[in-house]
Amino acid sequence: MTMPRITHPSRTRKRTFRQRADECLVAAYTTGLTKTFDPATAPALDNVNVAFRAGELCALMGPSGSGKSTLLACLAGHEPPSVGRVYVGRGDARPWLPQQIRQICRGEVGFVLSHARPFLDRSVEENLEWAAALAGSPADAVRIERVTEVLGLTGDLGTPVGRLSADRRHLTMCAAALLPDPGVLLVDEIEGGGAMTAETFAVLRECTGEFGTTVIAVTDRPEAAALSDRVMFLASGRIVGIVARPAEDVVHELRASFFAARHRPRPYVPVTRRPPRTVDPHVPATRRPAER
């Protein structure tokens, strides 16, 4: 009788980052993601390998220019990677093809841009109907009612957006991005609107529970990040720390240590290769001086 061959776990082939991510229930992940806008400057993203679990709320923190908005833009397909790949999908993280980017952006990914502005003179309901038409789907009254109920905007449907507070305007744009029922929602901070508060993060957490949507949001407030499942710290285009199930004091301490005022992005120095040295066999090599 032939005994079956037993392979020791230490002798098995090491799994790659992509293989480990495929084994988990992930909504999106990147492999070797690098984004360079100007070859003479440092890359905005430098070899980022990160995975986002399905149905989680992830907070991105980092100083200005650390690559938070660039990472969201690459995940949404608005910015193509210079090097590496981006994978996105509802539970299986399918790879993106060039001809599928437009369809995936509409169906799988909802994106709230930092420079996005709703129609201030129109009501919340009119803004949502316009967003549904822009996404290529007719306005579904049942879907609008459910999304606004989860986001707490039911009483503001007839109110002009210009009369709402900054947080309510931000939630209105989140509601517009959630109408097509995306698998991933990317939320950036609004320029001039201030950092996202803990109240906004609490509402986004309700979205993960009600819709099963993976939410990746940018914030600079520890009390808001403490409500997330994970906090990712970025600096100089790299992920320098990840905290799971964070507490507010821990996030505040790590934020102070990672992004102190003394922290500055490292200067980018292009690597120049020296020409190989040629050795003349007819010239004797110089002797090193004897060590004392």
GROMACS .gro file of N, CA, C and O in nm, residues 76-180:
model
  420
   76ALA      N    1  -1.135   5.420  -0.831
   76ALA     CA    2  -1.256   5.450  -0.906
   76ALA      C    3  -1.235   5.441  -1.057
   76ALA      O    4  -1.333   5.448  -1.133
   77GLY      N    5  -1.111   5.429  -1.102
   77GLY     CA    6  -1.085   5.422  -1.245
   77GLY      C    7  -1.069   5.557  -1.310
   77GLY      O    8  -1.056   5.565  -1.433
   78HIS      N    9  -1.071   5.665  -1.233
   78HIS     CA   10  -1.053   5.798  -1.291
   78HIS      C   11  -0.907   5.824  -1.328
   78HIS      O   12  -0.880   5.905  -1.417
   79GLU      N   13  -0.814   5.760  -1.259
   79GLU     CA   14  -0.672   5.776  -1.287
   79GLU      C   15  -0.613   5.638  -1.315
   79GLU      O   16  -0.620   5.550  -1.229
   80PRO      N   17  -0.556   5.616  -1.433
   80PRO     CA   18  -0.495   5.485  -1.460
   80PRO      C   19  -0.363   5.472  -1.386
   80PRO      O   20  -0.287   5.568  -1.373
   81PRO      N   21  -0.332   5.354  -1.333
   81PRO     CA   22  -0.204   5.335  -1.264
   81PRO      C   23  -0.086   5.347  -1.360
   81PRO      O   24  -0.095   5.305  -1.476
   82SER      N   25   0.022   5.405  -1.312
   82SER     CA   26   0.145   5.406  -1.391
   82SER      C   27   0.210   5.269  -1.390
   82SER      O   28   0.262   5.223  -1.493
   83VAL      N   29   0.209   5.203  -1.274
   83VAL     CA   30   0.260   5.067  -1.259
   83VAL      C   31   0.164   4.994  -1.166
   83VAL      O   32   0.110   5.053  -1.072
   84GLY      N   33   0.144   4.865  -1.188
   84GLY     CA   34   0.057   4.788  -1.100
   84GLY      C   35  -0.082   4.773  -1.157
   84GLY      O   36  -0.113   4.818  -1.268
   85ARG      N   37  -0.167   4.709  -1.078
   85ARG     CA   38  -0.305   4.681  -1.119
   85ARG      C   39  -0.401   4.715  -1.007
   85ARG      O   40  -0.367   4.715  -0.889
   86VAL      N   41  -0.526   4.740  -1.048
   86VAL     CA   42  -0.636   4.765  -0.956
   86VAL      C   43  -0.745   4.664  -0.986
   86VAL      O   44  -0.783   4.646  -1.102
   87TYR      N   45  -0.795   4.599  -0.882
   87TYR     CA   46  -0.901   4.499  -0.896
   87TYR      C   47  -1.021   4.544  -0.814
   87TYR      O   48  -1.006   4.591  -0.701
   88VAL      N   49  -1.139   4.526  -0.870
   88VAL     CA   50  -1.261   4.567  -0.802
   88VAL      C   51  -1.372   4.474  -0.842
   88VAL      O   52  -1.375   4.421  -0.953
   89GLY      N   53  -1.466   4.451  -0.752
   89GLY     CA   54  -1.580   4.366  -0.782
   89GLY      C   55  -1.658   4.338  -0.656
   89GLY      O   56  -1.610   4.358  -0.545
   90ARG      N   57  -1.781   4.295  -0.672
   90ARG     CA   58  -1.867   4.267  -0.558
   90ARG      C   59  -1.836   4.128  -0.504
   90ARG      O   60  -1.897   4.029  -0.541
   91GLY      N   61  -1.736   4.122  -0.416
   91GLY     CA   62  -1.705   3.997  -0.349
   91GLY      C   63  -1.598   3.914  -0.415
   91GLY      O   64  -1.538   3.830  -0.350
   92ASP      N   65  -1.569   3.936  -0.546
   92ASP     CA   66  -1.470   3.853  -0.610
   92ASP      C   67  -1.354   3.933  -0.668
   92ASP      O   68  -1.259   3.875  -0.720
   93ALA      N   69  -1.359   4.064  -0.662
   93ALA     CA   70  -1.248   4.150  -0.704
   93ALA      C   71  -1.202   4.116  -0.845
   93ALA      O   72  -1.091   4.075  -0.870
   94ARG      N   73  -1.291   4.135  -0.941
   94ARG     CA   74  -1.255   4.109  -1.080
   94ARG      C   75  -1.156   4.215  -1.130
   94ARG      O   76  -1.165   4.330  -1.094
   95PRO      N   77  -1.065   4.174  -1.218
   95PRO     CA   78  -0.972   4.274  -1.273
   95PRO      C   79  -1.042   4.366  -1.371
   95PRO      O   80  -1.137   4.327  -1.439
   96TRP      N   81  -0.992   4.486  -1.381
   96TRP     CA   82  -1.049   4.585  -1.471
   96TRP      C   83  -0.986   4.573  -1.609
   96TRP      O   84  -0.865   4.563  -1.623
   97LEU      N   85  -1.069   4.580  -1.711
   97LEU     CA   86  -1.024   4.589  -1.848
   97LEU      C   87  -1.056   4.729  -1.900
   97LEU      O   88  -1.151   4.793  -1.853
   98PRO      N   89  -0.979   4.779  -1.995
   98PRO     CA   90  -1.004   4.917  -2.042
   98PRO      C   91  -1.145   4.938  -2.092
   98PRO      O   92  -1.205   5.044  -2.068
   99GLN      N   93  -1.205   4.841  -2.159
   99GLN     CA   94  -1.339   4.859  -2.211
   99GLN      C   95  -1.447   4.845  -2.105
   99GLN      O   96  -1.564   4.871  -2.131
  100GLN      N   97  -1.411   4.802  -1.983
  100GLN     CA   98  -1.508   4.784  -1.877
  100GLN      C   99  -1.505   4.895  -1.773
  100GLN      O  100  -1.587   4.894  -1.682
  101ILE      N  101  -1.411   4.987  -1.785
  101ILE     CA  102  -1.395   5.088  -1.681
  101ILE      C  103  -1.520   5.173  -1.666
  101ILE      O  104  -1.568   5.198  -1.555
  102ARG      N  105  -1.579   5.219  -1.777
  102ARG     CA  106  -1.698   5.303  -1.768
  102ARG      C  107  -1.815   5.228  -1.704
  102ARG      O  108  -1.885   5.281  -1.620
  103GLN      N  109  -1.835   5.103  -1.743
  103GLN     CA  110  -1.943   5.025  -1.687
  103GLN      C  111  -1.922   4.997  -1.539
  103GLN      O  112  -2.015   5.005  -1.458
  104ILE      N  113  -1.797   4.966  -1.499
  104ILE     CA  114  -1.768   4.936  -1.360
  104ILE      C  115  -1.786   5.060  -1.274
  104ILE      O  116  -1.837   5.055  -1.163
  105CYS      N  117  -1.742   5.175  -1.327
  105CYS     CA  118  -1.755   5.299  -1.250
  105CYS      C  119  -1.901   5.329  -1.221
  105CYS      O  120  -1.934   5.384  -1.116
  106ARG      N  121  -1.989   5.296  -1.314
  106ARG     CA  122  -2.130   5.326  -1.294
  106ARG      C  123  -2.199   5.222  -1.206
  106ARG      O  124  -2.285   5.256  -1.125
  107GLY      N  125  -2.161   5.095  -1.223
  107GLY     CA  126  -2.233   4.991  -1.153
  107GLY      C  127  -2.168   4.944  -1.024
  107GLY      O  128  -2.238   4.913  -0.928
  108GLU      N  129  -2.035   4.939  -1.020
  108GLU     CA  130  -1.967   4.880  -0.906
  108GLU      C  131  -1.911   4.982  -0.808
  108GLU      O  132  -1.891   4.950  -0.692
  109VAL      N  133  -1.881   5.102  -0.854
  109VAL     CA  134  -1.812   5.200  -0.770
  109VAL      C  135  -1.891   5.330  -0.768
  109VAL      O  136  -1.929   5.382  -0.874
  110GLY      N  137  -1.917   5.381  -0.647
  110GLY     CA  138  -1.972   5.515  -0.629
  110GLY      C  139  -1.864   5.606  -0.573
  110GLY      O  140  -1.794   5.568  -0.479
  111PHE      N  141  -1.849   5.724  -0.631
  111PHE     CA  142  -1.737   5.811  -0.596
  111PHE      C  143  -1.790   5.950  -0.565
  111PHE      O  144  -1.861   6.010  -0.647
  112VAL      N  145  -1.754   6.002  -0.447
  112VAL     CA  146  -1.784   6.140  -0.409
  112VAL      C  147  -1.653   6.217  -0.419
  112VAL      O  148  -1.564   6.201  -0.335
  113LEU      N  149  -1.640   6.298  -0.522
  113LEU     CA  150  -1.516   6.369  -0.548
  113LEU      C  151  -1.496   6.481  -0.447
  113LEU      O  152  -1.591   6.533  -0.388
  114SER      N  153  -1.369   6.520  -0.431
  114SER     CA  154  -1.338   6.630  -0.339
  114SER      C  155  -1.390   6.763  -0.393
  114SER      O  156  -1.424   6.853  -0.315
  115HIS      N  157  -1.396   6.778  -0.525
  115HIS     CA  158  -1.444   6.902  -0.583
  115HIS      C  159  -1.589   6.892  -0.632
  115HIS      O  160  -1.633   6.976  -0.711
  116ALA      N  161  -1.661   6.789  -0.588
  116ALA     CA  162  -1.800   6.772  -0.630
  116ALA      C  163  -1.888   6.879  -0.565
  116ALA      O  164  -1.868   6.916  -0.449
  117ARG      N  165  -1.984   6.927  -0.639
  117ARG     CA  166  -2.077   7.029  -0.590
  117ARG      C  167  -2.218   6.994  -0.635
  117ARG      O  168  -2.242   6.977  -0.755
  118PRO      N  169  -2.313   6.983  -0.544
  118PRO     CA  170  -2.452   6.962  -0.586
  118PRO      C  171  -2.512   7.093  -0.636
  118PRO      O  172  -2.454   7.201  -0.623
  119PHE      N  173  -2.631   7.082  -0.694
  119PHE     CA  174  -2.705   7.201  -0.736
  119PHE      C  175  -2.768   7.264  -0.612
  119PHE      O  176  -2.863   7.211  -0.555
  120LEU      N  177  -2.713   7.377  -0.571
  120LEU     CA  178  -2.757   7.437  -0.446
  120LEU      C  179  -2.898   7.491  -0.452
  120LEU      O  180  -2.968   7.496  -0.350
  121ASP      N  181  -2.943   7.533  -0.571
  121ASP     CA  182  -3.077   7.590  -0.582
  121ASP      C  183  -3.183   7.485  -0.608
  121ASP      O  184  -3.302   7.518  -0.617
  122ARG      N  185  -3.144   7.359  -0.620
  122ARG     CA  186  -3.238   7.250  -0.641
  122ARG      C  187  -3.255   7.171  -0.512
  122ARG      O  188  -3.167   7.171  -0.425
  123SER      N  189  -3.367   7.103  -0.500
  123SER     CA  190  -3.395   7.025  -0.380
  123SER      C  191  -3.310   6.897  -0.379
  123SER      O  192  -3.248   6.859  -0.479
  124VAL      N  193  -3.311   6.831  -0.264
  124VAL     CA  194  -3.237   6.706  -0.251
  124VAL      C  195  -3.292   6.602  -0.346
  124VAL      O  196  -3.216   6.528  -0.413
  125GLU      N  197  -3.423   6.594  -0.357
  125GLU     CA  198  -3.484   6.495  -0.445
  125GLU      C  199  -3.448   6.521  -0.591
  125GLU      O  200  -3.420   6.427  -0.667
  126GLU      N  201  -3.445   6.647  -0.632
  126GLU     CA  202  -3.408   6.680  -0.770
  126GLU      C  203  -3.262   6.645  -0.798
  126GLU      O  204  -3.229   6.599  -0.908
  127ASN      N  205  -3.175   6.666  -0.700
  127ASN     CA  206  -3.036   6.628  -0.718
  127ASN      C  207  -3.021   6.478  -0.733
  127ASN      O  208  -2.940   6.430  -0.814
  128LEU      N  209  -3.097   6.402  -0.657
  128LEU     CA  210  -3.089   6.256  -0.667
  128LEU      C  211  -3.144   6.207  -0.801
  128LEU      O  212  -3.089   6.114  -0.861
  129GLU      N  213  -3.252   6.268  -0.849
  129GLU     CA  214  -3.307   6.228  -0.979
  129GLU      C  215  -3.209   6.259  -1.091
  129GLU      O  216  -3.194   6.182  -1.185
  130TRP      N  217  -3.140   6.374  -1.080
  130TRP     CA  218  -3.041   6.408  -1.182
  130TRP      C  219  -2.924   6.310  -1.179
  130TRP      O  220  -2.872   6.269  -1.283
  131ALA      N  221  -2.881   6.269  -1.058
  131ALA     CA  222  -2.772   6.174  -1.046
  131ALA      C  223  -2.810   6.039  -1.104
  131ALA      O  224  -2.727   5.970  -1.167
  132ALA      N  225  -2.935   5.997  -1.082
  132ALA     CA  226  -2.980   5.870  -1.139
  132ALA      C  227  -2.983   5.874  -1.291
  132ALA      O  228  -2.944   5.778  -1.358
  133ALA      N  229  -3.026   5.987  -1.347
  133ALA     CA  230  -3.025   6.000  -1.492
  133ALA      C  231  -2.884   6.002  -1.548
  133ALA      O  232  -2.856   5.946  -1.655
  134LEU      N  233  -2.791   6.065  -1.476
  134LEU     CA  234  -2.652   6.068  -1.520
  134LEU      C  235  -2.589   5.929  -1.518
  134LEU      O  236  -2.505   5.897  -1.602
  135ALA      N  237  -2.630   5.845  -1.422
  135ALA     CA  238  -2.579   5.709  -1.413
  135ALA      C  239  -2.638   5.616  -1.517
  135ALA      O  240  -2.598   5.500  -1.527
  136GLY      N  241  -2.736   5.666  -1.594
  136GLY     CA  242  -2.795   5.584  -1.698
  136GLY      C  243  -2.910   5.498  -1.653
  136GLY      O  244  -2.952   5.409  -1.727
  137SER      N  245  -2.962   5.522  -1.535
  137SER     CA  246  -3.075   5.444  -1.484
  137SER      C  247  -3.187   5.540  -1.446
  137SER      O  248  -3.162   5.647  -1.389
  138PRO      N  249  -3.310   5.506  -1.474
  138PRO     CA  250  -3.421   5.595  -1.436
  138PRO      C  251  -3.435   5.604  -1.286
  138PRO      O  252  -3.396   5.513  -1.212
  139ALA      N  253  -3.489   5.715  -1.240
  139ALA     CA  254  -3.505   5.737  -1.097
  139ALA      C  255  -3.607   5.639  -1.040
  139ALA      O  256  -3.722   5.636  -1.083
  140ASP      N  257  -3.563   5.560  -0.945
  140ASP     CA  258  -3.649   5.462  -0.879
  140ASP      C  259  -3.693   5.521  -0.746
  140ASP      O  260  -3.610   5.545  -0.656
  141ALA      N  261  -3.823   5.547  -0.733
  141ALA     CA  262  -3.875   5.611  -0.612
  141ALA      C  263  -3.851   5.524  -0.489
  141ALA      O  264  -3.820   5.575  -0.380
  142VAL      N  265  -3.861   5.391  -0.505
  142VAL     CA  266  -3.840   5.301  -0.392
  142VAL      C  267  -3.695   5.306  -0.348
  142VAL      O  268  -3.664   5.311  -0.227
  143ARG      N  269  -3.603   5.306  -0.443
  143ARG     CA  270  -3.461   5.310  -0.410
  143ARG      C  271  -3.425   5.444  -0.345
  143ARG      O  272  -3.348   5.449  -0.248
  144ILE      N  273  -3.477   5.553  -0.399
  144ILE     CA  274  -3.450   5.685  -0.341
  144ILE      C  275  -3.502   5.693  -0.198
  144ILE      O  276  -3.435   5.745  -0.108
  145GLU      N  277  -3.621   5.638  -0.176
  145GLU     CA  278  -3.678   5.641  -0.042
  145GLU      C  279  -3.594   5.561   0.056
  145GLU      O  280  -3.572   5.605   0.171
  146ARG      N  281  -3.545   5.445   0.014
  146ARG     CA  282  -3.466   5.363   0.105
  146ARG      C  283  -3.331   5.428   0.134
  146ARG      O  284  -3.287   5.430   0.250
  147VAL      N  285  -3.265   5.482   0.031
  147VAL     CA  286  -3.133   5.543   0.052
  147VAL      C  287  -3.144   5.665   0.142
  147VAL      O  288  -3.066   5.683   0.236
  148THR      N  289  -3.242   5.750   0.116
  148THR     CA  290  -3.258   5.870   0.199
  148THR      C  291  -3.299   5.835   0.342
  148THR      O  292  -3.263   5.906   0.437
  149GLU      N  293  -3.370   5.725   0.359
  149GLU     CA  294  -3.408   5.685   0.495
  149GLU      C  295  -3.286   5.639   0.574
  149GLU      O  296  -3.271   5.675   0.692
  150VAL      N  297  -3.197   5.563   0.509
  150VAL     CA  298  -3.076   5.516   0.579
  150VAL      C  299  -2.984   5.634   0.610
  150VAL      O  300  -2.924   5.640   0.718
  151LEU      N  301  -2.973   5.728   0.518
  151LEU     CA  302  -2.886   5.843   0.538
  151LEU      C  303  -2.950   5.955   0.619
  151LEU      O  304  -2.885   6.056   0.646
  152GLY      N  305  -3.075   5.939   0.657
  152GLY     CA  306  -3.141   6.040   0.739
  152GLY      C  307  -3.178   6.166   0.664
  152GLY      O  308  -3.182   6.275   0.722
  153LEU      N  309  -3.207   6.153   0.534
  153LEU     CA  310  -3.241   6.269   0.451
  153LEU      C  311  -3.387   6.272   0.411
  153LEU      O  312  -3.426   6.350   0.323
  154THR      N  313  -3.471   6.188   0.472
  154THR     CA  314  -3.611   6.182   0.432
  154THR      C  315  -3.681   6.315   0.454
  154THR      O  316  -3.760   6.359   0.369
  155GLY      N  317  -3.652   6.383   0.563
  155GLY     CA  318  -3.717   6.511   0.590
  155GLY      C  319  -3.662   6.626   0.510
  155GLY      O  320  -3.718   6.738   0.516
  156ASP      N  321  -3.555   6.604   0.433
  156ASP     CA  322  -3.493   6.712   0.356
  156ASP      C  323  -3.511   6.695   0.206
  156ASP      O  324  -3.444   6.765   0.129
  157LEU      N  325  -3.600   6.606   0.163
  157LEU     CA  326  -3.614   6.582   0.020
  157LEU      C  327  -3.660   6.707  -0.055
  157LEU      O  328  -3.617   6.732  -0.167
  158GLY      N  329  -3.747   6.785   0.005
  158GLY     CA  330  -3.796   6.905  -0.062
  158GLY      C  331  -3.719   7.030  -0.030
  158GLY      O  332  -3.756   7.138  -0.076
  159THR      N  333  -3.613   7.020   0.046
  159THR     CA  334  -3.534   7.138   0.086
  159THR      C  335  -3.423   7.164  -0.014
  159THR      O  336  -3.353   7.070  -0.054
  160PRO      N  337  -3.403   7.288  -0.057
  160PRO     CA  338  -3.288   7.318  -0.144
  160PRO      C  339  -3.157   7.283  -0.074
  160PRO      O  340  -3.141   7.305   0.046
  161VAL      N  341  -3.065   7.229  -0.149
  161VAL     CA  342  -2.939   7.184  -0.091
  161VAL      C  343  -2.861   7.301  -0.033
  161VAL      O  344  -2.787   7.286   0.064
  162GLY      N  345  -2.877   7.420  -0.089
  162GLY     CA  346  -2.805   7.536  -0.039
  162GLY      C  347  -2.841   7.574   0.102
  162GLY      O  348  -2.765   7.644   0.169
  163ARG      N  349  -2.957   7.530   0.150
  163ARG     CA  350  -3.000   7.561   0.286
  163ARG      C  351  -2.953   7.457   0.388
  163ARG      O  352  -2.975   7.477   0.508
  164LEU      N  353  -2.892   7.351   0.342
  164LEU     CA  354  -2.848   7.246   0.433
  164LEU      C  355  -2.708   7.278   0.486
  164LEU      O  356  -2.633   7.356   0.428
  165SER      N  357  -2.672   7.212   0.595
  165SER     CA  358  -2.537   7.226   0.649
  165SER      C  359  -2.437   7.151   0.562
  165SER      O  360  -2.475   7.075   0.472
  166ALA      N  361  -2.307   7.170   0.591
  166ALA     CA  362  -2.203   7.105   0.510
  166ALA      C  363  -2.213   6.953   0.521
  166ALA      O  364  -2.193   6.881   0.421
  167ASP      N  365  -2.245   6.901   0.639
  167ASP     CA  366  -2.257   6.756   0.656
  167ASP      C  367  -2.374   6.701   0.576
  167ASP      O  368  -2.362   6.594   0.513
  168ARG      N  369  -2.485   6.773   0.576
  168ARG     CA  370  -2.603   6.725   0.502
  168ARG      C  371  -2.579   6.730   0.351
  168ARG      O  372  -2.626   6.644   0.277
  169ARG      N  373  -2.504   6.830   0.305
  169ARG     CA  374  -2.469   6.834   0.162
  169ARG      C  375  -2.381   6.716   0.125
  169ARG      O  376  -2.397   6.656   0.018
  170HIS      N  377  -2.288   6.684   0.215
  170HIS     CA  378  -2.199   6.570   0.190
  170HIS      C  379  -2.280   6.441   0.184
  170HIS      O  380  -2.257   6.355   0.098
  171LEU      N  381  -2.375   6.425   0.273
  171LEU     CA  382  -2.460   6.306   0.272
  171LEU      C  383  -2.548   6.301   0.148
  171LEU      O  384  -2.580   6.193   0.098
  172THR      N  385  -2.588   6.418   0.096
  172THR     CA  386  -2.667   6.420  -0.026
  172THR      C  387  -2.588   6.364  -0.143
  172THR      O  388  -2.640   6.286  -0.224
  173MET      N  389  -2.460   6.400  -0.153
  173MET     CA  390  -2.377   6.346  -0.260
  173MET      C  391  -2.349   6.197  -0.238
  173MET      O  392  -2.337   6.121  -0.335
  174CYS      N  393  -2.338   6.155  -0.112
  174CYS     CA  394  -2.324   6.011  -0.084
  174CYS      C  395  -2.448   5.935  -0.126
  174CYS      O  396  -2.439   5.824  -0.181
  175ALA      N  397  -2.566   5.993  -0.102
  175ALA     CA  398  -2.691   5.930  -0.144
  175ALA      C  399  -2.698   5.917  -0.295
  175ALA      O  400  -2.744   5.816  -0.349
  176ALA      N  401  -2.651   6.021  -0.367
  176ALA     CA  402  -2.651   6.015  -0.513
  176ALA      C  403  -2.558   5.905  -0.563
  176ALA      O  404  -2.589   5.835  -0.661
  177ALA      N  405  -2.445   5.886  -0.497
  177ALA     CA  406  -2.352   5.781  -0.538
  177ALA      C  407  -2.403   5.642  -0.503
  177ALA      O  408  -2.361   5.543  -0.564
  178LEU      N  409  -2.493   5.630  -0.405
  178LEU     CA  410  -2.545   5.500  -0.363
  178LEU      C  411  -2.667   5.455  -0.443
  178LEU      O  412  -2.709   5.340  -0.428
  179LEU      N  413  -2.723   5.541  -0.523
  179LEU     CA  414  -2.845   5.505  -0.595
  179LEU      C  415  -2.826   5.385  -0.688
  179LEU      O  416  -2.914   5.298  -0.692
  180PRO      N  417  -2.716   5.372  -0.763
  180PRO     CA  418  -2.701   5.253  -0.849
  180PRO      C  419  -2.667   5.126  -0.773
  180PRO      O  420  -2.640   5.024  -0.836
   0.00000   0.00000   0.00000
